[in-house]
Short mmCIF file of C-alpha atoms (C1' of nucleotides) in Angstrom, two decimals:
data_model
loop_
_atom_site.label_atom_id
_atom_site.label_comp_id
_atom_site.label_asym_id
_atom_site.label_seq_id
_atom_site.Cartn_x
_atom_site.Cartn_y
_atom_site.Cartn_z
CA MET A 82 18.51 16.57 13.00
CA LEU A 83 18.11 13.17 14.57
CA ASN A 84 16.18 13.05 17.74
CA PRO A 85 18.60 13.19 20.65
CA ARG A 86 16.33 11.05 22.79
CA THR A 87 17.18 8.04 20.69
CA SER A 88 20.03 5.94 21.84
CA GLY A 89 21.60 3.49 19.49
CA PRO A 90 24.79 2.48 17.81
CA ALA A 91 26.38 5.43 16.08
CA ARG A 92 26.49 3.60 12.77
CA SER A 93 22.77 3.21 12.46
CA PRO A 94 21.00 6.46 11.73
CA ALA A 95 18.70 6.49 14.69
CA VAL A 96 15.13 7.45 14.26
CA ALA A 97 12.94 8.28 17.17
CA PRO A 98 9.46 8.63 15.84
CA SER A 99 7.54 10.74 18.22
CA ALA A 100 4.44 8.74 17.37
CA ARG A 101 4.47 6.61 20.46
CA THR A 102 5.22 9.37 22.87
CA ALA A 103 4.37 12.76 21.42
CA PRO A 104 0.57 12.64 21.43
CA SER A 105 0.45 12.38 25.17
CA ARG A 106 -2.74 10.38 25.44
CA ALA A 107 -2.14 8.19 22.39
CA PRO A 108 -2.39 4.53 23.30
CA SER A 109 0.99 2.99 22.66
CA ARG A 110 0.16 -0.47 23.91
CA ALA A 111 -3.02 -2.27 24.67
CA PRO A 112 -2.83 -4.45 27.74
CA SER A 113 -6.18 -5.97 26.88
CA SER A 114 -5.36 -6.82 23.27
CA PRO A 115 -4.30 -10.36 22.47
CA GLU A 116 -0.58 -10.99 22.36
CA GLY A 117 1.56 -13.84 21.23
CA PHE A 118 1.44 -13.48 17.45
CA THR A 119 4.98 -12.17 17.17
CA VAL A 120 8.33 -13.03 18.71
CA SER A 121 11.77 -11.52 18.58
CA ALA A 122 13.87 -12.87 15.73
CA ARG A 123 16.23 -14.75 18.00
CA GLN A 124 13.30 -16.80 19.29
CA ASP A 125 12.69 -18.23 15.82
CA PRO A 126 15.36 -20.86 15.17
CA ARG A 127 14.64 -20.83 11.44
CA LEU A 128 16.13 -17.35 11.11
CA ALA A 129 19.84 -16.62 11.08
CA ARG A 130 21.13 -13.20 12.01
CA THR A 131 23.70 -12.03 9.48
CA GLY A 132 24.10 -8.46 10.65
CA GLU A 133 22.72 -5.82 12.95
CA HIS A 134 19.84 -5.12 10.57
CA TRP A 135 19.73 -8.35 8.58
CA LEU A 136 18.54 -11.92 8.87
CA SER A 137 18.60 -14.75 6.39
CA LEU A 138 16.09 -17.52 5.93
CA PRO A 139 17.96 -20.74 5.05
CA ASN A 140 15.73 -23.02 2.99
CA PRO A 141 15.97 -26.43 1.35
CA ARG A 142 15.81 -24.93 -2.13
CA GLY A 143 18.85 -22.78 -1.49
CA VAL A 144 17.10 -19.60 -2.63
CA PRO A 145 18.87 -16.55 -1.18
CA VAL A 146 16.40 -14.87 1.18
CA GLU A 147 17.39 -11.73 3.04
CA ILE A 148 15.26 -10.11 5.71
CA CYS A 149 15.83 -6.52 6.71
CA ALA A 150 14.96 -6.40 10.41
CA GLY A 151 16.88 -5.20 13.43
CA ALA A 152 16.57 -6.86 16.81
CA GLY A 153 13.75 -4.51 17.87
CA VAL A 154 11.34 -5.60 15.12
CA PRO A 155 8.80 -8.23 16.23
CA LEU A 156 8.43 -11.02 13.68
CA GLU A 157 5.53 -13.36 13.08
CA PRO A 158 6.44 -17.08 13.06
CA ALA A 159 3.34 -17.87 10.99
CA ALA A 160 4.63 -15.50 8.32
CA VAL A 161 8.05 -17.20 8.34
CA THR A 162 6.27 -20.51 7.78
CA GLU A 163 4.39 -18.93 4.91
CA ALA A 164 7.63 -17.63 3.37
CA LEU A 165 9.18 -21.10 3.56
CA ALA A 166 6.13 -22.57 1.86
CA LEU A 167 6.45 -20.00 -0.90
CA LEU A 168 9.99 -21.12 -1.61
CA GLU A 169 8.64 -24.59 -2.31
CA THR A 170 7.11 -22.96 -5.39
CA ALA A 171 10.60 -23.44 -6.84
CA GLY A 172 9.81 -27.17 -6.84
CA THR A 173 6.37 -26.50 -8.26
CA LEU A 174 7.99 -24.64 -11.16
CA GLU A 175 10.25 -27.58 -11.96
CA ARG A 176 7.40 -30.09 -11.89
CA LEU A 177 5.10 -27.79 -13.86
CA ALA A 178 7.68 -27.32 -16.62
CA GLU A 179 8.13 -31.10 -16.81
CA ALA A 180 4.40 -31.78 -16.84
CA THR A 181 3.50 -29.13 -19.39
CA PRO A 182 3.24 -30.74 -22.82
CA GLY A 183 5.52 -29.11 -25.31
CA TYR A 184 7.28 -26.88 -22.80
CA THR A 185 10.74 -26.30 -24.20
CA GLY A 186 11.48 -22.91 -22.68
CA PRO A 187 14.25 -22.15 -20.20
CA GLU A 188 13.96 -23.55 -16.71
CA PRO A 189 11.60 -21.37 -14.67
CA ARG A 190 13.23 -20.37 -11.39
CA ILE A 191 12.91 -18.38 -8.22
CA THR A 192 16.21 -16.55 -8.13
CA ARG A 193 15.96 -14.41 -4.99
CA ALA A 194 13.60 -13.25 -2.30
CA ALA A 195 13.59 -10.59 0.39
CA LEU A 196 11.31 -9.72 3.28
CA THR A 197 10.88 -6.16 4.50
CA PRO A 198 10.80 -5.33 8.24
CA ASP A 199 7.00 -4.99 8.26
CA PHE A 200 6.43 -8.49 6.87
CA HIS A 201 3.47 -10.41 8.25
CA LYS A 202 1.22 -13.26 7.25
CA GLY A 203 -0.89 -12.75 4.14
CA ALA A 204 -3.16 -14.95 2.08
CA GLY A 205 -0.63 -17.56 0.95
CA ILE A 206 2.32 -15.18 0.55
CA PRO A 207 3.55 -12.85 3.29
CA ILE A 208 2.81 -9.17 2.98
CA GLY A 209 6.25 -7.61 2.74
CA THR A 210 7.64 -10.09 0.19
CA VAL A 211 9.87 -9.25 -2.75
CA LEU A 212 10.25 -12.16 -5.15
CA GLU A 213 12.45 -12.38 -8.21
CA THR A 214 11.70 -15.05 -10.78
CA GLU A 215 12.87 -16.00 -14.23
CA HIS A 216 10.50 -17.34 -16.90
CA ALA A 217 7.63 -17.46 -14.42
CA LEU A 218 5.02 -15.02 -13.17
CA LEU A 219 3.14 -15.43 -9.87
CA PRO A 220 -0.04 -13.32 -9.68
CA GLN A 221 -0.36 -14.12 -5.98
CA ALA A 222 3.08 -12.60 -5.30
CA VAL A 223 1.46 -9.29 -6.17
CA GLY A 224 -1.67 -9.84 -4.15
CA SER A 225 -5.20 -9.27 -5.25
CA ASP A 226 -5.24 -5.54 -4.53
CA VAL A 227 -3.25 -4.81 -7.66
CA ASN A 228 -1.27 -1.56 -7.44
CA CYS A 229 -2.29 -0.73 -3.95
CA GLY A 230 0.01 2.12 -3.08
CA MET A 231 0.75 5.49 -1.55
CA ARG A 232 0.44 8.96 -3.05
CA LEU A 233 1.91 12.01 -1.35
CA GLU A 234 1.22 15.60 -2.34
CA VAL A 235 3.00 18.61 -0.87
CA THR A 236 0.90 21.73 -0.35
CA ALA A 237 1.77 25.39 0.09
CA LEU A 238 -0.23 25.51 3.33
CA ARG A 239 1.17 25.66 6.85
CA ALA A 240 -0.01 23.43 9.67
CA GLY A 241 -1.34 26.33 11.73
CA ARG A 242 -3.76 27.39 9.02
CA VAL A 243 -5.15 23.88 8.67
CA ARG A 244 -5.30 23.25 12.39
CA ALA A 245 -7.41 26.39 12.83
CA ARG A 246 -9.96 25.08 10.34
CA LEU A 247 -10.17 21.42 11.37
CA ASP A 248 -13.88 21.44 12.31
CA ALA A 249 -14.86 22.93 8.97
CA LEU A 250 -12.45 20.64 7.12
CA GLU A 251 -13.94 17.62 8.81
CA ARG A 252 -17.44 18.55 7.65
CA ARG A 253 -16.20 19.40 4.17
CA LEU A 254 -14.24 16.17 3.73
CA ARG A 255 -17.10 14.08 5.10
CA HIS A 256 -19.32 15.62 2.45
CA LEU A 257 -16.71 15.18 -0.30
CA PHE A 258 -15.89 11.56 0.46
CA PHE A 259 -19.04 10.09 1.95
CA GLU A 260 -22.06 12.24 1.17
CA GLY A 261 -21.98 12.34 -2.60
CA GLY A 262 -19.77 15.39 -2.72
CA ARG A 263 -17.01 13.98 -4.87
CA ARG A 264 -19.03 14.05 -8.13
CA ILE A 265 -16.24 12.79 -10.36
CA ALA A 266 -17.49 12.82 -13.91
CA LEU A 267 -15.82 10.44 -16.33
CA THR A 268 -17.12 9.63 -19.79
CA PRO A 269 -16.79 6.06 -21.04
CA VAL A 270 -14.04 7.25 -23.37
CA GLN A 271 -12.15 8.68 -20.40
CA ARG A 272 -12.62 5.54 -18.35
CA GLU A 273 -11.21 3.45 -21.12
CA ALA A 274 -8.28 5.87 -21.56
CA LEU A 275 -7.52 5.56 -17.86
CA LEU A 276 -7.63 1.76 -17.86
CA ARG A 277 -5.62 1.38 -21.06
CA ASP A 278 -3.04 4.13 -20.75
CA GLY A 279 -3.10 5.18 -17.13
CA LEU A 280 -3.39 8.62 -15.64
CA PRO A 281 -1.18 10.26 -18.29
CA GLY A 282 -3.48 8.77 -20.93
CA LEU A 283 -6.55 10.13 -19.20
CA LEU A 284 -5.18 13.61 -18.56
CA LEU A 285 -3.62 14.01 -21.98
CA ALA A 286 -6.84 12.84 -23.62
CA GLY A 287 -8.38 16.12 -22.48
CA ALA A 288 -9.30 16.11 -18.85
CA ALA A 289 -12.53 17.48 -17.54
CA PRO A 290 -11.93 20.25 -15.04
CA TRP A 291 -12.57 18.26 -11.89
CA ARG A 292 -12.50 20.17 -8.66
CA GLY A 293 -8.91 20.55 -7.59
CA PHE A 294 -7.53 19.75 -11.04
CA ARG A 295 -4.52 21.77 -12.22
CA PRO A 296 -3.39 21.77 -15.87
CA GLU A 297 0.13 20.91 -14.67
CA ASP A 298 -1.21 17.59 -13.38
CA ALA A 299 -0.86 16.14 -16.87
CA ASP A 300 2.84 17.01 -16.99
CA ASP A 301 3.35 15.72 -13.48
CA ALA A 302 1.65 12.46 -14.37
CA LEU A 303 3.92 12.06 -17.37
CA ASP A 304 7.08 12.96 -15.44
CA ARG A 305 6.29 10.62 -12.63
CA ALA A 306 4.55 7.87 -14.55
CA HIS A 307 7.37 5.28 -14.35
CA ALA A 308 5.92 1.90 -13.51
CA CYS A 309 2.50 3.23 -12.59
CA ALA A 310 1.29 3.61 -16.14
CA HIS A 311 0.91 0.20 -17.71
CA PRO A 312 -0.22 0.29 -21.30
CA ALA A 313 -2.83 -2.37 -21.88
CA ALA A 314 -3.93 -3.64 -25.27
CA THR A 315 -7.55 -3.63 -24.20
CA ALA A 316 -9.81 -2.85 -21.28
CA ALA A 317 -12.27 -5.55 -22.27
CA ALA A 318 -12.23 -7.17 -18.83
CA PHE A 319 -13.85 -4.06 -17.39
CA ALA A 320 -16.32 -3.24 -20.14
CA ASP A 321 -19.09 -3.21 -17.52
CA TRP A 322 -17.51 -0.45 -15.50
CA ILE A 323 -16.51 1.53 -18.59
CA GLY A 324 -20.04 1.55 -19.88
CA SER A 325 -21.85 1.59 -16.57
CA ALA A 326 -24.71 3.92 -15.77
CA GLY A 327 -23.88 7.32 -14.42
CA GLY A 328 -21.36 7.83 -17.14
CA ALA A 329 -20.47 11.43 -17.65
CA SER A 330 -22.11 12.92 -14.59
CA HIS A 331 -21.08 10.78 -11.67
CA ASP A 332 -19.00 7.74 -10.86
CA SER A 333 -19.85 5.63 -7.89
CA VAL A 334 -16.62 3.62 -7.93
CA ILE A 335 -13.79 6.00 -8.58
CA GLY A 336 -13.01 8.28 -5.67
CA GLY A 337 -13.73 5.56 -3.11
CA ILE A 338 -11.05 5.04 -0.48
CA GLY A 339 -11.60 1.34 0.15
CA GLY A 340 -11.49 -0.39 3.51
CA GLY A 341 -9.00 -1.98 5.87
CA ASN A 342 -5.87 0.07 6.28
CA HIS A 343 -6.70 2.41 3.40
CA PHE A 344 -7.03 6.11 4.18
CA ALA A 345 -6.59 9.67 3.01
CA GLU A 346 -4.86 11.91 5.52
CA LEU A 347 -3.87 15.52 6.09
CA GLN A 348 -0.44 15.60 7.71
CA TYR A 349 2.29 18.11 8.43
CA VAL A 350 6.05 17.88 8.46
CA ALA A 351 6.92 17.52 12.14
CA GLU A 352 10.60 16.74 11.89
CA VAL A 353 13.27 16.87 9.23
CA HIS A 354 15.94 14.15 9.22
CA ASP A 355 17.68 14.96 5.94
CA PRO A 356 17.59 18.74 5.46
CA ALA A 357 18.96 18.84 1.91
CA ALA A 358 16.60 16.21 0.50
CA ALA A 359 13.67 17.57 2.52
CA HIS A 360 14.28 21.03 1.13
CA ALA A 361 14.50 19.71 -2.41
CA TRP A 362 11.21 17.86 -1.97
CA GLY A 363 9.44 20.79 -0.30
CA LEU A 364 9.16 18.98 3.02
CA THR A 365 10.07 21.91 5.24
CA PRO A 366 8.89 21.94 8.86
CA GLY A 367 5.23 22.82 9.21
CA THR A 368 4.37 22.10 5.57
CA VAL A 369 0.99 20.42 5.10
CA VAL A 370 0.89 17.32 2.90
CA THR A 371 -1.84 14.94 1.78
CA MET A 372 -1.17 11.21 1.96
CA VAL A 373 -3.37 8.64 0.25
CA HIS A 374 -3.24 4.86 0.71
CA SER A 375 -5.59 3.03 -1.64
CA GLY A 376 -5.72 0.30 -4.27
CA SER A 377 -7.75 -0.92 -7.19
CA LEU A 378 -10.96 -1.65 -5.22
CA SER A 379 -12.72 -4.50 -6.98
CA LEU A 380 -10.75 -4.32 -10.23
CA GLY A 381 -7.56 -5.95 -8.98
CA HIS A 382 -9.55 -8.71 -7.37
CA GLN A 383 -11.27 -9.39 -10.64
CA ALA A 384 -7.94 -9.47 -12.51
CA ASN A 385 -6.48 -11.85 -9.96
CA ALA A 386 -9.53 -14.11 -9.94
CA THR A 387 -9.38 -14.32 -13.73
CA ALA A 388 -5.75 -15.37 -13.59
CA LEU A 389 -6.32 -18.00 -10.92
CA ASP A 390 -9.30 -19.46 -12.79
CA ALA A 391 -7.15 -19.78 -15.90
CA LEU A 392 -4.26 -21.30 -13.97
CA ARG A 393 -6.50 -23.87 -12.30
CA ALA A 394 -8.18 -24.73 -15.59
CA GLY A 395 -4.86 -25.14 -17.39
CA TRP A 396 -3.12 -27.07 -14.62
CA PRO A 397 -1.67 -30.28 -16.08
CA ALA A 398 -3.79 -33.33 -15.34
CA GLY A 399 -1.98 -35.65 -12.96
CA LEU A 400 0.17 -32.94 -11.40
CA PRO A 401 -1.00 -32.32 -7.83
CA ARG A 402 -1.80 -28.72 -7.11
CA PRO A 403 0.59 -27.18 -4.58
CA ARG A 404 -0.73 -27.27 -1.03
CA ASP A 405 -0.18 -23.56 -0.47
CA GLY A 406 -2.30 -22.81 -3.53
CA VAL A 407 0.33 -20.60 -5.16
CA LEU A 408 0.01 -21.06 -8.92
CA PRO A 409 2.54 -19.68 -11.42
CA PHE A 410 2.32 -18.84 -15.10
CA LEU A 411 5.09 -20.29 -17.24
CA LEU A 412 6.07 -18.15 -20.20
CA ASP A 413 5.12 -20.81 -22.73
CA GLU A 414 2.96 -20.55 -25.80
CA ARG A 415 0.13 -22.61 -24.41
CA SER A 416 -0.45 -20.29 -21.50
CA GLU A 417 0.00 -17.16 -23.56
CA PRO A 418 -3.67 -16.34 -24.24
CA ALA A 419 -4.60 -16.65 -20.57
CA ARG A 420 -1.48 -14.77 -19.56
CA ARG A 421 -2.28 -11.98 -21.97
CA ARG A 422 -5.78 -11.66 -20.57
CA TYR A 423 -4.32 -11.45 -17.10
CA LEU A 424 -1.63 -8.96 -18.09
CA ASP A 425 -4.21 -6.68 -19.67
CA ALA A 426 -6.59 -6.91 -16.71
CA PHE A 427 -3.64 -6.45 -14.35
CA ALA A 428 -2.57 -3.32 -16.25
CA ASN A 429 -6.15 -2.02 -16.25
CA ALA A 430 -6.43 -2.50 -12.50
CA ALA A 431 -3.00 -0.95 -11.88
CA ASN A 432 -3.94 2.09 -13.95
CA PHE A 433 -7.25 2.39 -12.17
CA ALA A 434 -5.54 2.35 -8.78
CA ALA A 435 -3.05 5.08 -9.65
CA GLY A 436 -5.86 7.13 -11.19
CA ASN A 437 -8.02 6.63 -8.13
CA ARG A 438 -5.25 7.86 -5.85
CA TYR A 439 -5.11 10.97 -8.02
CA PHE A 440 -8.85 11.52 -7.61
CA LEU A 441 -8.62 10.96 -3.87
CA SER A 442 -5.87 13.58 -3.78
CA LEU A 443 -8.11 15.93 -5.77
CA ALA A 444 -10.79 15.58 -3.11
CA MET A 445 -8.25 16.53 -0.45
CA ARG A 446 -7.20 19.50 -2.57
CA ALA A 447 -10.82 20.57 -2.98
CA GLY A 448 -11.47 20.36 0.75
CA LEU A 449 -8.37 22.41 1.54
CA ALA A 450 -9.15 24.97 -1.16
CA ALA A 451 -12.64 25.51 0.22
CA GLU A 452 -11.55 25.95 3.82
CA CYS A 453 -7.93 27.09 3.86
CA GLY A 454 -7.18 28.70 0.50
CA ASP A 455 -5.47 27.34 -2.61
CA PRO A 456 -3.28 24.43 -1.48
CA ASP A 457 -1.25 24.55 -4.72
CA ALA A 458 -0.67 20.83 -4.14
CA ARG A 459 2.07 19.10 -6.07
CA PRO A 460 2.60 15.37 -6.15
CA LEU A 461 5.87 14.25 -4.62
CA TYR A 462 5.35 10.63 -5.57
CA ASP A 463 2.94 7.82 -6.26
CA ALA A 464 4.43 4.59 -4.96
CA PRO A 465 2.92 1.20 -5.80
CA HIS A 466 3.47 -1.57 -3.28
CA ASN A 467 1.50 -4.42 -4.87
CA LEU A 468 2.87 -4.84 -8.37
CA PHE A 469 5.36 -6.69 -10.54
CA TRP A 470 8.03 -5.22 -12.76
CA ARG A 471 9.15 -7.03 -15.87
CA ASP A 472 12.58 -6.96 -17.42
CA GLY A 473 12.60 -9.42 -20.29
CA ASP A 474 11.86 -12.82 -18.80
CA ARG A 475 12.77 -11.67 -15.29
CA PHE A 476 10.04 -10.53 -12.93
CA VAL A 477 10.35 -8.67 -9.65
CA HIS A 478 7.13 -9.12 -7.68
CA ARG A 479 6.44 -6.85 -4.74
CA LYS A 480 3.59 -7.61 -2.37
CA GLY A 481 3.33 -5.06 0.41
CA ALA A 482 6.79 -3.82 -0.45
CA THR A 483 7.62 -0.52 -2.08
CA PRO A 484 10.36 0.34 -4.56
CA ALA A 485 13.38 2.06 -3.02
CA GLY A 486 15.65 2.80 -5.95
CA GLY A 487 18.80 4.83 -5.56
CA HIS A 488 20.62 7.19 -7.89
CA ALA A 489 21.30 4.47 -10.42
CA GLU A 490 17.74 3.17 -10.64
CA MET A 491 16.37 6.71 -10.89
CA ALA A 492 18.97 8.02 -13.33
CA GLY A 493 17.66 10.44 -15.91
CA GLY A 494 14.47 11.30 -14.00
CA PRO A 495 13.39 13.83 -11.41
CA TYR A 496 14.59 11.62 -8.52
CA ALA A 497 18.13 10.95 -9.74
CA MET A 498 19.65 13.37 -7.22
CA TRP A 499 18.17 12.06 -3.98
CA GLY A 500 16.91 8.61 -4.86
CA GLU A 501 13.36 7.31 -4.99
CA PRO A 502 10.89 8.73 -2.46
CA VAL A 503 9.81 5.96 -0.11
CA ILE A 504 6.51 6.59 1.66
CA VAL A 505 6.09 4.59 4.86
CA PRO A 506 2.86 5.26 6.71
CA GLY A 507 2.68 4.55 10.40
CA SER A 508 -0.44 3.11 11.94
CA MET A 509 -3.43 5.35 12.58
CA GLY A 510 -2.47 8.28 14.75
CA ALA A 511 1.23 7.51 14.44
CA SER A 512 3.91 9.33 12.50
CA SER A 513 4.57 8.48 8.88
CA PHE A 514 7.91 8.81 7.15
CA VAL A 515 9.23 9.91 3.81
CA LEU A 516 12.57 8.28 3.11
CA ARG A 517 14.88 8.18 0.14
CA GLY A 518 15.87 4.90 -1.43
CA HIS A 519 19.39 3.65 -1.91
CA GLY A 520 18.79 0.85 -4.38
CA ASN A 521 20.07 -1.80 -1.99
CA PRO A 522 20.31 -5.10 -3.89
CA ARG A 523 19.82 -7.10 -0.69
CA THR A 524 16.11 -6.20 -0.77
CA LEU A 525 16.02 -5.98 -4.57
CA ALA A 526 15.82 -2.20 -4.12
CA SER A 527 12.69 -2.41 -1.99
CA ALA A 528 11.51 -1.04 1.33
CA CYS A 529 8.52 -1.74 3.51
CA HIS A 530 5.09 -0.29 2.87
CA GLY A 531 4.13 0.50 6.45
CA ALA A 532 4.65 -0.47 10.05
CA GLY A 533 3.25 -3.96 9.49
CA ARG A 534 0.40 -5.69 11.22
CA ARG A 535 1.37 -7.24 14.56
CA VAL A 536 -1.99 -8.73 15.47
CA PRO A 537 -3.93 -10.58 12.75
CA ARG A 538 -7.25 -9.25 11.56
CA GLY A 539 -10.09 -10.66 13.54
CA ALA A 540 -7.91 -11.32 16.54
CA SER A 541 -7.55 -7.61 17.10
CA ALA A 542 -11.31 -7.21 17.01
CA ARG A 543 -11.49 -8.40 20.60
CA GLY A 544 -11.01 -5.94 23.40
CA GLY A 545 -9.42 -2.57 23.16
CA ASP A 546 -12.54 -0.48 23.76
CA ALA A 547 -10.90 1.89 26.21
CA GLU A 548 -7.92 2.30 23.92
CA LEU A 549 -10.15 2.96 20.94
CA ASP A 550 -12.01 5.66 22.86
CA ALA A 551 -8.73 7.22 23.94
CA PHE A 552 -7.59 7.17 20.33
CA LEU A 553 -10.78 8.82 19.12
CA ARG A 554 -10.50 11.54 21.75
CA GLU A 555 -7.00 12.30 20.60
CA PHE A 556 -7.28 12.11 16.82
CA ARG A 557 -9.66 13.43 14.23
CA VAL A 558 -11.05 10.57 12.14
CA VAL A 559 -13.62 11.18 9.42
CA THR A 560 -15.61 8.08 8.49
CA PRO A 561 -18.85 7.36 6.64
CA LEU A 562 -20.41 7.21 10.07
CA ASP A 563 -20.48 10.14 12.41
CA HIS A 564 -19.90 8.35 15.68
CA ARG A 565 -20.40 11.61 17.55
CA ASP A 566 -23.83 12.15 16.05
CA PRO A 567 -26.33 11.18 18.76
CA VAL A 568 -28.64 9.47 16.30
CA THR A 569 -25.94 7.34 14.69
CA ALA A 570 -24.34 6.60 18.01
CA ARG A 571 -27.64 5.14 19.26
CA ARG A 572 -27.63 2.51 16.51
CA ARG A 573 -25.74 -0.06 18.52
CA ASP A 574 -25.52 -2.62 15.74
CA VAL A 575 -24.02 -0.06 13.37
CA MET A 576 -21.63 1.30 15.95
CA ALA A 577 -20.50 -2.17 16.94
CA ALA A 578 -19.54 -3.00 13.37
CA TRP A 579 -17.83 0.34 12.96
CA ARG A 580 -15.87 -0.04 16.16
CA ARG A 581 -14.89 -3.61 15.27
CA ASP A 582 -13.49 -2.49 11.90
CA LEU A 583 -11.70 0.50 13.38
CA LYS A 584 -10.15 -1.57 16.14
CA GLN A 585 -8.53 -3.83 13.54
CA GLU A 586 -6.68 -0.77 12.31
CA ALA A 587 -5.92 0.65 15.74
CA PRO A 588 -2.32 1.54 16.60
CA TRP A 589 -1.90 -1.45 18.90
CA ALA A 590 -2.68 -3.86 16.04
CA TYR A 591 0.50 -2.69 14.31
CA LYS A 592 4.22 -2.82 14.97
CA ASP A 593 5.94 0.30 16.22
CA ILE A 594 7.22 2.24 13.25
CA GLY A 595 10.47 3.20 15.02
CA PRO A 596 12.43 -0.07 14.80
CA VAL A 597 10.98 -0.67 11.35
CA VAL A 598 12.31 2.62 9.97
CA SER A 599 15.58 2.21 11.87
CA SER A 600 16.07 -1.17 10.18
CA LEU A 601 15.64 0.40 6.74
CA ALA A 602 18.04 3.19 7.65
CA GLY A 603 20.65 1.04 9.38
CA GLY A 604 20.47 -1.57 6.64
CA GLY A 605 21.16 1.03 3.96
CA VAL A 606 17.82 0.39 2.26
CA ALA A 607 16.29 3.85 2.65
CA THR A 608 17.09 6.77 4.96
CA PRO A 609 14.54 9.10 6.57
CA VAL A 610 14.00 12.48 5.00
CA ALA A 611 11.04 13.77 7.00
CA GLU A 612 8.61 12.66 9.65
CA LEU A 613 4.95 13.50 9.20
CA ARG A 614 2.22 13.70 11.80
CA PRO A 615 -1.51 13.44 11.17
CA LEU A 616 -3.90 16.37 11.37
CA LEU A 617 -7.03 14.63 10.10
CA THR A 618 -7.65 11.10 8.83
CA VAL A 619 -10.35 10.05 6.37
CA LYS A 620 -11.09 6.32 6.73
CA GLY A 621 -13.10 4.41 4.13
"C1'" DA B 230 -8.61 -5.87 0.93
"C1'" DT B 231 -13.03 -6.78 -1.56
"C1'" DG B 232 -18.16 -6.67 -2.05
"C1'" DT B 233 -21.33 -10.34 -1.67
"C1'" DC B 234 -23.15 -15.02 -1.21
"C1'" DC B 235 -25.97 -17.94 2.41
#
DNA sequence: ATGTCC
């Protein structure tokens, strides 16, 4: 079922995403947008190619670092520099253990790292980093949008039915998401249940019948909870939100999409690459799905800020703070109270994010139900890409990297047969992919979380007006602003800000998804199951 | 990515 237009070595399952070519007027490159942020891997002498789909990053600390990226993936030298700086944290850990009074624990270490093909520069640590440590926890290796992730639901609707109702759906979803239509009622007791015990906790505690809710959602949440439900001892860090005004009738936070690259999208299965797995997962051609990309809004930021404040305050006097600002927790007794506060707030934020993706999916269900008939939507997966996983004193941190377990990692659960669903969204207007993971140890069983930014934020704000207009003519984008409304469109200041933000997320600000997905497939990290194309995008 | 400060 692979696209015959793709040429490539027979060994690498070739993927030809139709994203760049299929929507005939879609801008695939932007001559006016700034270039020069990325190079091909062979132009960066710090990288060593070890295979068709693999590079290594030799470093003075001798930490094994594998990068999954074929020759066609553009890489950002600034992000390579950032990755090298991160590895110096190994030295920080040594000095911190020595300088911490009474530290007698095992030597804290960075044992392994991997970069996914979408990696690009982040705030201190590249987005697309997988980091394994022992006896040390790095909040910044998760990122401040704790449990940002993807949720995919498969509906019983066909693309034709949705396409015929797009105008009405657009109005309906605008109302649901941006005009007070979501009306998600949560009592303080329910908010606390969500933050402490996650979505299963909330739904099993006796869910209110929100629009779109199905009783089976509780079972689904339990079945699929895995790492997304983090029990927390307390939700004290978020007492304000739990008890905030609005309470039982309306919540102004939950149900928000967020900004940046976050979205909720109606898509359909355009191509099947792995018929057996696609059939098992309900991803048959023409099937409509809802895809949600969102995080913990302000909660993760608060958790992260709390941790960093504690780390700075407890930093040993006389030990210089690392230049890159990456501060680790040691697993010693002295840092335990602060670490506990962070772990609880982290768990609260992670639970909020997964719950919020559920509520965003409910809004999509409600919109579909009102315009197209019962979508009978069932979650395929909720995949966190900013999170850490703990196994004793070993931590696997993923920042902008998504789990891609294989049969072994998924044994005993609903994904044992085909491996873990890996949701890789393309840039706006482009195809997205569902893949299945193979548990490849070279990436610590991780895949990328998207196409990856190619042009830094801010830089991409310049130029690209013609391309943005072409994009907006081609694709249906629902935003808080109706740019086609004559009154709104006359507010030049408002429209300028809106266009600036949208341009930062435009297709030309991102890498092509094709070589990225081909790297995952060829490298044996995850193989494509189905390709999805957008019908309607809701942008926060 | 976030929501807010000057």
